[in-house]
XYZ file of C-alpha atoms in Angstrom:
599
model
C 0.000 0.000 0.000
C 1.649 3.795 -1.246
C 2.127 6.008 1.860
C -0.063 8.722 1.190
C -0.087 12.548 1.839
C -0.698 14.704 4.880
C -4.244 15.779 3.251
C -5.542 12.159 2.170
C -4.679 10.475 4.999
C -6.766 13.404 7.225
C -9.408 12.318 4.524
C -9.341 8.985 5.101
C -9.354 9.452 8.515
C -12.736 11.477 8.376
C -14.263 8.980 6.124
C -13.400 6.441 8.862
C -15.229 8.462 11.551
C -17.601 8.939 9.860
C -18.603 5.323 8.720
C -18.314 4.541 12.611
C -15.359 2.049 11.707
C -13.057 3.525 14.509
C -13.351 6.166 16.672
C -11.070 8.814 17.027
C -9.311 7.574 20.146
C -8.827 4.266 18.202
C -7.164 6.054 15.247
C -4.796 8.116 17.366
C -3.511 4.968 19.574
C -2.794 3.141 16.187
C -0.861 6.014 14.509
C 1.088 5.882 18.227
C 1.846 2.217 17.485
C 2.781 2.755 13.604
C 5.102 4.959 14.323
C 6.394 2.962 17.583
C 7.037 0.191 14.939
C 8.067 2.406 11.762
C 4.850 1.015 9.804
C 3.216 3.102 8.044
C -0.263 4.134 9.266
C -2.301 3.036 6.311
C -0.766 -0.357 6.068
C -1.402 -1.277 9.634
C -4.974 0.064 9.638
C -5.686 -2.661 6.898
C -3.473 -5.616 8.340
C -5.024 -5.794 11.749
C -8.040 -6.078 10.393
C -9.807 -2.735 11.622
C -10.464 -1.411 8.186
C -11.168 -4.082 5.372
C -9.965 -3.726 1.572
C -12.696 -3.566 0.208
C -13.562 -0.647 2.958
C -10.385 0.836 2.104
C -10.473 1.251 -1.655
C -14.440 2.471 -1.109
C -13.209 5.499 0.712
C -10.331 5.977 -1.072
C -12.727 6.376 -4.533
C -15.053 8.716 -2.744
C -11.698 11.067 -1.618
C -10.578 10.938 -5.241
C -13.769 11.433 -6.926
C -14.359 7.691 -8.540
C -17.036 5.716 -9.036
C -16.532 2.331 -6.743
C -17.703 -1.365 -7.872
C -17.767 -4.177 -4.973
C -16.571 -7.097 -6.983
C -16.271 -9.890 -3.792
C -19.547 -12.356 -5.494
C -19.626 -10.453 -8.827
C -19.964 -12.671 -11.522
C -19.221 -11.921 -15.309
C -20.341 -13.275 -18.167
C -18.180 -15.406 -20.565
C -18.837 -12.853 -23.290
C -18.058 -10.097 -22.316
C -14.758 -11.429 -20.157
C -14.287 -12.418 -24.133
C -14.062 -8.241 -24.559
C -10.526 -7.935 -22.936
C -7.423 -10.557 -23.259
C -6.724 -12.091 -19.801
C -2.948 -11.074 -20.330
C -3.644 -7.865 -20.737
C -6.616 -8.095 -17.768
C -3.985 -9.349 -15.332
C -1.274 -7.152 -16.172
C -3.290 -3.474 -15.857
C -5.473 -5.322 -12.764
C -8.089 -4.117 -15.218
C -11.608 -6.150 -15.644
C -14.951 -5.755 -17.861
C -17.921 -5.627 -16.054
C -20.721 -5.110 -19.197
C -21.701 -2.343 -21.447
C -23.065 1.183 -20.518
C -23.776 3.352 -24.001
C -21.147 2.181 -25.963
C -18.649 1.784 -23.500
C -17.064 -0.658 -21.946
C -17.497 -0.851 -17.817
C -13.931 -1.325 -16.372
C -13.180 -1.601 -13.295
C -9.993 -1.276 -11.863
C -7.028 -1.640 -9.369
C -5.599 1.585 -10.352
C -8.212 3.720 -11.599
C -6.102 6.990 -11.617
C -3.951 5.709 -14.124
C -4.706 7.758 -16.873
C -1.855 6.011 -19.280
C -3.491 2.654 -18.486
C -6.680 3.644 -18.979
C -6.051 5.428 -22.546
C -4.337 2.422 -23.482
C -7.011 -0.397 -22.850
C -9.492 2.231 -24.667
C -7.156 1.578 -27.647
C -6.622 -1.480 -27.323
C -10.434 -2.538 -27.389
C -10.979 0.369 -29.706
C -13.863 1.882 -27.442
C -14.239 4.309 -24.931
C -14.258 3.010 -21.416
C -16.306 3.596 -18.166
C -13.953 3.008 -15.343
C -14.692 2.027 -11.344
C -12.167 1.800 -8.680
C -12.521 -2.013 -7.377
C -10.314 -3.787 -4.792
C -7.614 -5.930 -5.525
C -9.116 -9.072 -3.783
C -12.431 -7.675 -6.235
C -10.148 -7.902 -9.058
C -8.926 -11.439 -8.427
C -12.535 -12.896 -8.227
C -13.079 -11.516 -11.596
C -9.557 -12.783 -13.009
C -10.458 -16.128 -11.721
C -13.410 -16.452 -14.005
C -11.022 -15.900 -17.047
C -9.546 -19.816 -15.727
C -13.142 -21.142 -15.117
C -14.594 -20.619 -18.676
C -14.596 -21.908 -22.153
C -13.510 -18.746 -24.412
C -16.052 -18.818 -27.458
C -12.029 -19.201 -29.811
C -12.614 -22.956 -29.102
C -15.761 -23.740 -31.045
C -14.404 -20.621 -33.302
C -11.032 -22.731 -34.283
C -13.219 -26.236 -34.177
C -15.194 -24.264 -36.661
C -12.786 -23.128 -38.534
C -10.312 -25.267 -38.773
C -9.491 -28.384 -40.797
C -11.446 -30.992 -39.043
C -9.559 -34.288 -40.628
C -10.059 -37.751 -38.624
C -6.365 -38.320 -37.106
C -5.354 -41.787 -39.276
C -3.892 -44.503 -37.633
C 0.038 -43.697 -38.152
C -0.150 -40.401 -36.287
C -0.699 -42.447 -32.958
C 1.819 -41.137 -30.498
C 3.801 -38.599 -32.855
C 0.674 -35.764 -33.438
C -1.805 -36.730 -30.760
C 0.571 -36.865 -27.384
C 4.151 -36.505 -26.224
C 4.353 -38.650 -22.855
C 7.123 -37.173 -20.697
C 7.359 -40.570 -17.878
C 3.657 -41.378 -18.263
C 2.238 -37.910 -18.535
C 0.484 -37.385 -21.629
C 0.572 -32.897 -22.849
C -2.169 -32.841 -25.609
C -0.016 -31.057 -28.351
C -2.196 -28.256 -29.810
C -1.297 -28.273 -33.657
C -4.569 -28.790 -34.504
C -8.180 -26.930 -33.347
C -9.243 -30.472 -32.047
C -5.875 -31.035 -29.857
C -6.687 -27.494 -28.855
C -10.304 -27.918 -27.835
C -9.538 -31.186 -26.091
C -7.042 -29.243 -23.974
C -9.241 -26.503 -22.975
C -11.963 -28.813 -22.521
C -9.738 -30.962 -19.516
C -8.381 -27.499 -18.384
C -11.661 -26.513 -17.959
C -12.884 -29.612 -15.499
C -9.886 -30.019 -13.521
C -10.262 -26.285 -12.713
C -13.320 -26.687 -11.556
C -12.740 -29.785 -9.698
C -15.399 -32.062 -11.851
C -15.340 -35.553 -10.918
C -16.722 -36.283 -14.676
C -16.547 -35.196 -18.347
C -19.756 -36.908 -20.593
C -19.151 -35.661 -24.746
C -22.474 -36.440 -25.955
C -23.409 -37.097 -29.811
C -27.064 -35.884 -30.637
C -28.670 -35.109 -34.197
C -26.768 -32.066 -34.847
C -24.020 -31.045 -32.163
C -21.638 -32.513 -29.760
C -22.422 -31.881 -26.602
C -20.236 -31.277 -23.824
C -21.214 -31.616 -19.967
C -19.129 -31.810 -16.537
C -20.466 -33.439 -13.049
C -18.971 -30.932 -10.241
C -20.138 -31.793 -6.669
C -22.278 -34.507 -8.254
C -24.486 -33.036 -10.436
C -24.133 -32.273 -14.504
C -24.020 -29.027 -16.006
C -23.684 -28.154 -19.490
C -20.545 -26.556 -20.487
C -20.320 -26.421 -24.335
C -21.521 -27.755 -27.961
C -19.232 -28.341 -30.446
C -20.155 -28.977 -34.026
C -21.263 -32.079 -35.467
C -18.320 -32.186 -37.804
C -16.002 -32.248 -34.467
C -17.117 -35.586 -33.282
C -15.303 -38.147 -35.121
C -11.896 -36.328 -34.418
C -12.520 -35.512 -31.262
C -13.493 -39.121 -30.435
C -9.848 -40.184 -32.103
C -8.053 -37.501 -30.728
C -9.177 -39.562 -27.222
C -8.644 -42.759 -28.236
C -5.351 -42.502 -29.388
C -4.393 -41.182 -26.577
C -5.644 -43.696 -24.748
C -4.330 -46.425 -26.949
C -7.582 -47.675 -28.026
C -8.302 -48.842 -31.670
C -9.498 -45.824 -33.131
C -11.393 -47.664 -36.450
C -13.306 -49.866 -34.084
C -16.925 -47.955 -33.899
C -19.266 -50.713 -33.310
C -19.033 -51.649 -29.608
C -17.317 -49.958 -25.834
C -14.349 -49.449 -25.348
C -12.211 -48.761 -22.502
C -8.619 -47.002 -21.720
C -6.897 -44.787 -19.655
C -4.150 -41.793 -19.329
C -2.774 -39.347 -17.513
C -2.885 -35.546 -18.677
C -1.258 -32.298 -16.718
C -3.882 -29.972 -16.178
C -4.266 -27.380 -13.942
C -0.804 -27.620 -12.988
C -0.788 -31.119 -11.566
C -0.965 -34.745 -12.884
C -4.155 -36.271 -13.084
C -5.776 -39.700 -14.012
C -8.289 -40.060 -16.499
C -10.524 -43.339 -17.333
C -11.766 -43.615 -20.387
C -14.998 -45.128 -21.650
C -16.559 -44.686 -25.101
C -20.137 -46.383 -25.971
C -21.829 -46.404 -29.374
C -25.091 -44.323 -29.172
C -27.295 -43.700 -32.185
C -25.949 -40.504 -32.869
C -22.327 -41.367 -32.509
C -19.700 -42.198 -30.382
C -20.273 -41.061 -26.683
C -17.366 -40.413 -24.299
C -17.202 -40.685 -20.430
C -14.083 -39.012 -19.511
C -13.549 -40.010 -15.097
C -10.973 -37.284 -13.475
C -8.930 -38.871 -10.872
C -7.880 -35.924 -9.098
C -7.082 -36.700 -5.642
C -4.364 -34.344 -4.719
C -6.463 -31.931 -1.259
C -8.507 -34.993 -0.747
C -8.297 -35.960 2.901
C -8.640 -39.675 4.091
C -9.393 -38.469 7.870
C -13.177 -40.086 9.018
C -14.158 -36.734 10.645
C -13.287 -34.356 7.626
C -15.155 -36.906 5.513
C -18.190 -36.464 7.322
C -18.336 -39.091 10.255
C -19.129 -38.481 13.616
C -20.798 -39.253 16.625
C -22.079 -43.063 17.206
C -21.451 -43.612 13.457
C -17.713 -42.742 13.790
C -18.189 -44.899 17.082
C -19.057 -48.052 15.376
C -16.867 -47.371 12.594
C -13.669 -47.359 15.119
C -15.199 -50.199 16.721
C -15.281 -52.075 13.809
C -10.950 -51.224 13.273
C -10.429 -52.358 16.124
C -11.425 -56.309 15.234
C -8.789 -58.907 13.966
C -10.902 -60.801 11.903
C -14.665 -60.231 10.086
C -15.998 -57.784 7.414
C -16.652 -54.533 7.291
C -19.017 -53.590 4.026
C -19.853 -50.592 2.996
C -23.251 -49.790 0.656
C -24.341 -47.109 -1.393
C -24.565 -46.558 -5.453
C -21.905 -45.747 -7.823
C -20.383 -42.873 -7.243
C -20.984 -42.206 -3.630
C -17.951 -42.742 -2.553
C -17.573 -45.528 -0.748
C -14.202 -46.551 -2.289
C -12.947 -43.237 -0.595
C -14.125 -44.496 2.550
C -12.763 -48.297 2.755
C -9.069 -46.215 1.864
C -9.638 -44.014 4.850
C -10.170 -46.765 7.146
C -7.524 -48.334 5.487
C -4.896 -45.729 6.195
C -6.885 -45.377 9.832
C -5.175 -49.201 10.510
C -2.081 -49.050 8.131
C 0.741 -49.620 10.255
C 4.317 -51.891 9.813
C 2.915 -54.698 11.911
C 0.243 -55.113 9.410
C 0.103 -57.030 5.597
C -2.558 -54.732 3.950
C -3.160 -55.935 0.014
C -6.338 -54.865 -1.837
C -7.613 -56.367 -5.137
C -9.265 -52.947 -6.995
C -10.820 -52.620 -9.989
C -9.581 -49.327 -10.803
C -6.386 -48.577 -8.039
C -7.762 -44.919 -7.105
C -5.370 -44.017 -4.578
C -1.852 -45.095 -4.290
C -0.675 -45.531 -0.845
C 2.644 -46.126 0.280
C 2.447 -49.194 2.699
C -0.665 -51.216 1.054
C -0.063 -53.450 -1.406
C -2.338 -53.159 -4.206
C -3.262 -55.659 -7.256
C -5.332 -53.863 -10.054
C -7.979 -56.132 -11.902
C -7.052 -56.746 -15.329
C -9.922 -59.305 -16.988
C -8.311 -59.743 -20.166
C -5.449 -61.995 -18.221
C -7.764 -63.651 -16.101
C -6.889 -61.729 -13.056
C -10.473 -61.125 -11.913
C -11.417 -60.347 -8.623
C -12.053 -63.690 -7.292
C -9.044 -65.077 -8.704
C -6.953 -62.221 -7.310
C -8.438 -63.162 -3.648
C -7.212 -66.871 -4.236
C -3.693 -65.438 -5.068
C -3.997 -62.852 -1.622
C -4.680 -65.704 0.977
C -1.567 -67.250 -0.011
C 0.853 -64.065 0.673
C 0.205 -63.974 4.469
C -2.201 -61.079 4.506
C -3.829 -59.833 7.774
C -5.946 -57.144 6.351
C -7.726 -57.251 2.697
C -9.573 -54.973 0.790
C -11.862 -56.479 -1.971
C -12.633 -53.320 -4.441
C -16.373 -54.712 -4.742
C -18.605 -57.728 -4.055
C -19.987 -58.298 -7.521
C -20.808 -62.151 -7.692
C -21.352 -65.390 -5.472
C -17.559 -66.738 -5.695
C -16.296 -63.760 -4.938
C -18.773 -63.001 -1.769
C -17.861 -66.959 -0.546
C -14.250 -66.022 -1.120
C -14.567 -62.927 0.935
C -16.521 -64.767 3.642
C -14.020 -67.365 3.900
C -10.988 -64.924 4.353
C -12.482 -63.421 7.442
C -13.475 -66.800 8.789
C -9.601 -68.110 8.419
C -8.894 -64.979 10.520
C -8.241 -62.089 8.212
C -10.038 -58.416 8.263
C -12.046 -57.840 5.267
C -13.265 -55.023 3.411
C -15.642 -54.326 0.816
C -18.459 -52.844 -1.043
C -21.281 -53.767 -2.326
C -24.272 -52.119 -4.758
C -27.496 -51.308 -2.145
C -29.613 -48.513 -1.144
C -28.461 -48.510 2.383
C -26.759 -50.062 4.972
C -29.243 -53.082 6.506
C -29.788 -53.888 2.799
C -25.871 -55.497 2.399
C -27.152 -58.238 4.311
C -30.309 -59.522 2.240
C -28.274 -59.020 -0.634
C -25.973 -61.374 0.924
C -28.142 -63.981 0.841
C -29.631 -63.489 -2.433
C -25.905 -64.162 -3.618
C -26.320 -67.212 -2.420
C -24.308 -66.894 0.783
C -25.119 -69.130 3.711
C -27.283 -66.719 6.896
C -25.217 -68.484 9.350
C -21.984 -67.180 7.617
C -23.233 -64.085 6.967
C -23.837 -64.234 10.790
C -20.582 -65.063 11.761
C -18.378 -62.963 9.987
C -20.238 -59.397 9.057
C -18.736 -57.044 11.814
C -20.218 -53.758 10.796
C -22.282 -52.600 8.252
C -21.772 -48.918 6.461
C -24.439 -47.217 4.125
C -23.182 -44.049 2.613
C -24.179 -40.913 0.360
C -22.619 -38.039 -0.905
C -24.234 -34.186 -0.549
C -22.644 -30.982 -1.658
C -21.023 -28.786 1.143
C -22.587 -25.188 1.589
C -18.979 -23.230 0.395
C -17.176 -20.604 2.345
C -19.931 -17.699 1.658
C -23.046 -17.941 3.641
C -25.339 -16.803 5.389
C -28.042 -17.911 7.773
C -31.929 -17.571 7.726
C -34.833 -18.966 9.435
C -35.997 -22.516 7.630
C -39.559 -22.144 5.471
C -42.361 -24.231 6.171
C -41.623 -27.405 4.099
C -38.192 -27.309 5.525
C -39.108 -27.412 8.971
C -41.744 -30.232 8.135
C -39.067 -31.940 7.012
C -36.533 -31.724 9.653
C -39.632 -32.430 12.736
C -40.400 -35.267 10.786
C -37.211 -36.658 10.248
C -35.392 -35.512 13.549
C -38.667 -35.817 15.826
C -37.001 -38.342 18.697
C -33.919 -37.699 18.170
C -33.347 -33.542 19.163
C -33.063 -33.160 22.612
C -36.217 -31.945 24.696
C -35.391 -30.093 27.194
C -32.243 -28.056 28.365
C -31.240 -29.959 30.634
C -30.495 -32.673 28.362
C -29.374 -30.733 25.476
C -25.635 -30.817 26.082
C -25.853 -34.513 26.858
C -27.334 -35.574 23.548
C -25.594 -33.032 21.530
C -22.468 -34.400 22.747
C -23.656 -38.179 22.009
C -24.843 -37.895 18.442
C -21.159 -35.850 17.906
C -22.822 -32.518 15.715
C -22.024 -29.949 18.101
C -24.875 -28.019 19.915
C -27.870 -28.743 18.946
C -31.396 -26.658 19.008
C -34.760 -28.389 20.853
C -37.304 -30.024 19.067
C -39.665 -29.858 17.619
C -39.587 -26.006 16.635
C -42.046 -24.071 14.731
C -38.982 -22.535 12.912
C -35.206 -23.283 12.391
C -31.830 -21.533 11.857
C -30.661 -22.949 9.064
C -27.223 -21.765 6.605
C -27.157 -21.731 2.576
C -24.312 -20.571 0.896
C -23.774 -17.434 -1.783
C -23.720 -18.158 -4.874
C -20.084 -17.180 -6.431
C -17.402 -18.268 -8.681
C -15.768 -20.451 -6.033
C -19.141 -22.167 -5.100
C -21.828 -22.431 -8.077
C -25.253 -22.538 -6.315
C -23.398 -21.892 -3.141
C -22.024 -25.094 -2.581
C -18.482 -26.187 -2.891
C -17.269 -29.591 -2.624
C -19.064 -32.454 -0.870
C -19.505 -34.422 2.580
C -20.455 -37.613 3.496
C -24.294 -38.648 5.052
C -23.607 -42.250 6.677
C -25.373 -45.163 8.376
C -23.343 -47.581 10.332
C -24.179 -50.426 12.267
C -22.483 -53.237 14.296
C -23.940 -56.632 13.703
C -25.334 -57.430 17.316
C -26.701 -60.916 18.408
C -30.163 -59.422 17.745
C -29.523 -58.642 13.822
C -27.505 -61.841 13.897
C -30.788 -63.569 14.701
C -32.579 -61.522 12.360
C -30.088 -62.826 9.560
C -30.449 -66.658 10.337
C -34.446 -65.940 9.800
C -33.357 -64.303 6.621
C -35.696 -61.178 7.394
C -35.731 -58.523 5.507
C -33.780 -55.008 5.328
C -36.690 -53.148 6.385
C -36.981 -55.732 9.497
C -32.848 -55.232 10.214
C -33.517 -51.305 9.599
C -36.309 -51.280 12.052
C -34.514 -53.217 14.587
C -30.950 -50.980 14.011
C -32.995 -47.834 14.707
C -34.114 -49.273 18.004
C -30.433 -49.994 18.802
C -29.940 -46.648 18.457
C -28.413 -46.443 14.771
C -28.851 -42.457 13.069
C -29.889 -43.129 9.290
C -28.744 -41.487 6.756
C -31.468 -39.084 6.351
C -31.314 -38.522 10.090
C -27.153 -37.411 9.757
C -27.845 -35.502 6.924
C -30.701 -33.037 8.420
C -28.474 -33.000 11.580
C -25.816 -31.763 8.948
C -27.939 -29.221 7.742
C -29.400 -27.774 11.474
C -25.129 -27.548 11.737
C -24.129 -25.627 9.033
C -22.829 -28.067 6.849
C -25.606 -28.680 4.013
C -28.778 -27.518 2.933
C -31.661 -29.479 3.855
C -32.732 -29.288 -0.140
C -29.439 -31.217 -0.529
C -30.788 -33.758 1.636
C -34.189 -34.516 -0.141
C -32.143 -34.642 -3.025
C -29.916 -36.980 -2.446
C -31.548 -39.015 0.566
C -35.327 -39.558 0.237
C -37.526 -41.033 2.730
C -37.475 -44.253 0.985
C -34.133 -45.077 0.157
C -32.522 -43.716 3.650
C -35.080 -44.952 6.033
């Protein structure tokens, strides 16, 4: 920050006073202390926190005459970012804002600068409209240059040569691999569009890529925090080189149109190395591609910053605590339950331990765990991999997924000849692993004697780091009483008691007419207001009551009523506890985990 003059910094001073952000008093002992420490005054009045920024810059525009433009949740459209070159954006700390009779709307770090000014005016070849905006203002809009798709890629798809790569260019035009790492060279408009296209999702942290084939475009979507949003349409003409472009690179026959195929490769983007899986299905408008990020670099394997807590976390420690048995975890693709057997895993991995895992893909590498990866075409299939494990002295095994009858015996038998198991298996919720158990043909007394704990699992978006709170409407509080009635504490004498059991923090007394709930802002950072996601879990430990239960071969809806009893919180139940904390959004939770399938 410049040291200003005598006469601005009296200004600024005023304009303080007279916003009621300090009083005088306040501003004279902190002028005593700049110049005790040889700071200067303006500096220190921003780094301790008692004037903000964004506070700062306001009153510095209304000293100097500017107009002033809070950019903190601004967001700008695509187009009109399109308007100025992000080089040139990030080197004047200069952004476009819109249009305002025939002029551009600028706002900027600097807004004094008369040189800069006159030479973005050139350089756009219009006459500009410029606000003074703070530099953390600035950044939010800069950011949203890296989060878009400039219109230049379907531009160049458009107009450029749009030739089907032949077979003989595999691995000299499509990819340079430097170790493993594949760079998409862009010599071409598709290598180009594929690029920007990967840049694009990594960025913004999607989990998925789907290129879609309809009548007359090529359709391009991304799942962030679970849910698909469209990002951009190609051309028809693009698809058949933008499907070769992928399977070259991920060595997969790129004449062979007629049934699936699947590969894999690694691309930088984003500045860091990242898997991709590769599946491509005929449709019957094309070729359609499922492109599956790996990204795993900021993803913690701790159980509480996944989500669990309280008597689930409970039972989930329990359960790591057993030398022999199985631990299974339920829940459809997707909801992350292979994240959850590696936390565990890394929970127990220690040198007095043989941990090997047969996966089917190997998500995470972890030093200490011995992994196999599946690979069908050789005949190493999961249950033939398990075979091969029991004969290399393991104590701990994870099976990637429970798919068939051999491989559910195999499983079974492991834990009986005193091994810890664990696995995952395709059900709605947690008491349904054990029904579907036995329709696999597994023996109830087995299923008895070896299922330790039981883990059903979904995943919600997270409200992001913007929010604010507000008083739940009617439908929301119907659903939270209805869910939550039994389970809030009564009175206040024992709310600390049963906020401290079910592990949420402090929670508020049922049943209310009215709730204080949080929802985030909706920004670049967090779409919708959300950003990232959480777990909701189930858990249960298999207790001589549900082993009873199993041995009559009862139902899941008998084992869910009879877990409940034993004091088990659902999923719904930890997700609208999640929501009364802060965490989601009770919409989130009727989403995701309806009445039915979280019961």
């Amino acid at each position: 920050m410049s040291v200003l003059s005598d006469t601005t910094q009296k200004r600024v001073e005023q304009e303080i006073i007279r916003a009621k952000l300090m009083t005088a008093d306040e501003l004279s002992q902190l002028k005593i202390k700049a110049e005790r420490n040889g700071i200067p005054f303006m500096s220190l009045l921003v780094s301790e926190g008692h004037v903000s920024d964004e506070q700062f810059t306001k009153i510095m525009a209304r000293i100097n005459g500017q107009s002033y433009v809070n950019l903190s949740n601004v967001r700008v459209d695509q187009a009109i970012l399109d308007l100025l070159p992000q080089d040139i954006a990030e080197h004047y700390m200069a952004v476009p804002l819109g249009e305002m009779q025939h002029k551009l709307v600028v706002a900027m770090l600097d807004a004094q600068n008369v040189q800069a000014v006159d030479f973005l005016s050139q350089r756009i070849d219009r006459p500009l409209k410029v606000y003074a905006a703070s530099e953390e203002g600035i950044k939010n809009v800069l950011k949203q240059y890296k989060l878009r798709l400039s219109k230049d890629v379907v531009g160049d798809v458009v107009a450029g040569s749009i030739e089907e790569p032949v077979a003989e260019e595999k691995g000299k035009k499509g990819s340079k691999t430097e170790g493993n790492i594949k760079t998409i060279v862009q010599d071409s408009p598709i290598s180009k569009a594929l690029s920007t296209i990967l840049e694009y999702a990594a960025t913004n942290r999607a989990s998925d890529v789907h290129m879609e084939p309809t009548e007359t475009s090529y359709k391009i979507r991304c799942r962030v925090d679970g849910v698909l949003r469209e990002i951009l349409q190609l051309p028809k003409s693009a698809e058949p080189a933008l499907v070769s472009r992928v399977k070259i690179l991920a060595n997969l026959k790129i004449d062979e149109h007629r049934i699936p195929q699947d590969g894999e490769f690694t691309v930088k983007a984003a500045n860091k190395a990242i898997d991709l899986r590769i599946a491509i299905s005929p449709v019957i408008w094309g070729e359609q591609i499922v492109i599956r990020l790996l990204d795993k670099t900021g993803t913690s394997l701790k159980l509480e910053d996944m989500g669990y807590t309280g008597r689930t976390l409970r039972a989930v420690r329990s359960a790591l605590g057993q030398t022999s048995g199985m631990v299974l975890t339920s829940g459809p693709t997707g909801s992350g339950k292979s994240t959850s057997m590696y936390a565990l895993l890394q929970e127990i991995k220690n040198d007095k331990v043989n941990i090997i895992t047969m996966e089917d893909p190997v998500e995470y590498k972890i030093d200490g765990i011995n992994q196999i990866q599946v690979n069908n075409d050789v005949g190493l299939t999961f249950s033939a991999g398990l075979r091969s494990i029991l004969r290399q002295d393991p104590d701990i095994i994870m099976v990637g997924e429970i798919r068939d009858k051999e491989t559910a015996e195999l499983a079974v038998q492991a834990s009986l000849t005193g091994h810890l198991v664990f696995s995952t298996l395709h059900t709605n919720s947690a008491s349904g692993i054990l029904p579907r158990l036995l329709d696999m043909g597994v023996e109830p007394f087995l299923i008895a004697s070896t299922v330790r704990t039981v883990i059903g699992q979904r995943l919600v978006r997270r409200i992001g780091d913007k929010k604010q709170t507000y008083q739940s409407e009617a439908a929301e509080t119907a659903a939270i009483n209805a869910t939550l009635s039994g389970i809030l504490p009564t009175t206040k004498e024992n709310q600390d008691a049963i906020s401290k059991d079910l592990g949420y923090g402090s929670l508020p007394l049922q049943v209310q007419s009215a709730y204080t709930l949080t929802r985030g802002i909706d920004s670049v950072d967090s779409p919708d207001g959300y950003k990232g996601r959480i777990g909701i879990y189930e858990a249960f430990e298999v207790s001589t009551k549900v082993q009873d239960l199993i041995l009559k071969r009862a139902t899941s809806a008998e084992i869910q009523e009879l877990v409940k009893s034993e004091g088990m919180i659902s999923m719904r139940e930890d997700g609208m506890l999640k929501a009364l904390t802060g965490h989601t959004t009770v919409s989130e939770i009727n989403r995701v985990a309806s009445s039915d399938s979280a019961a």
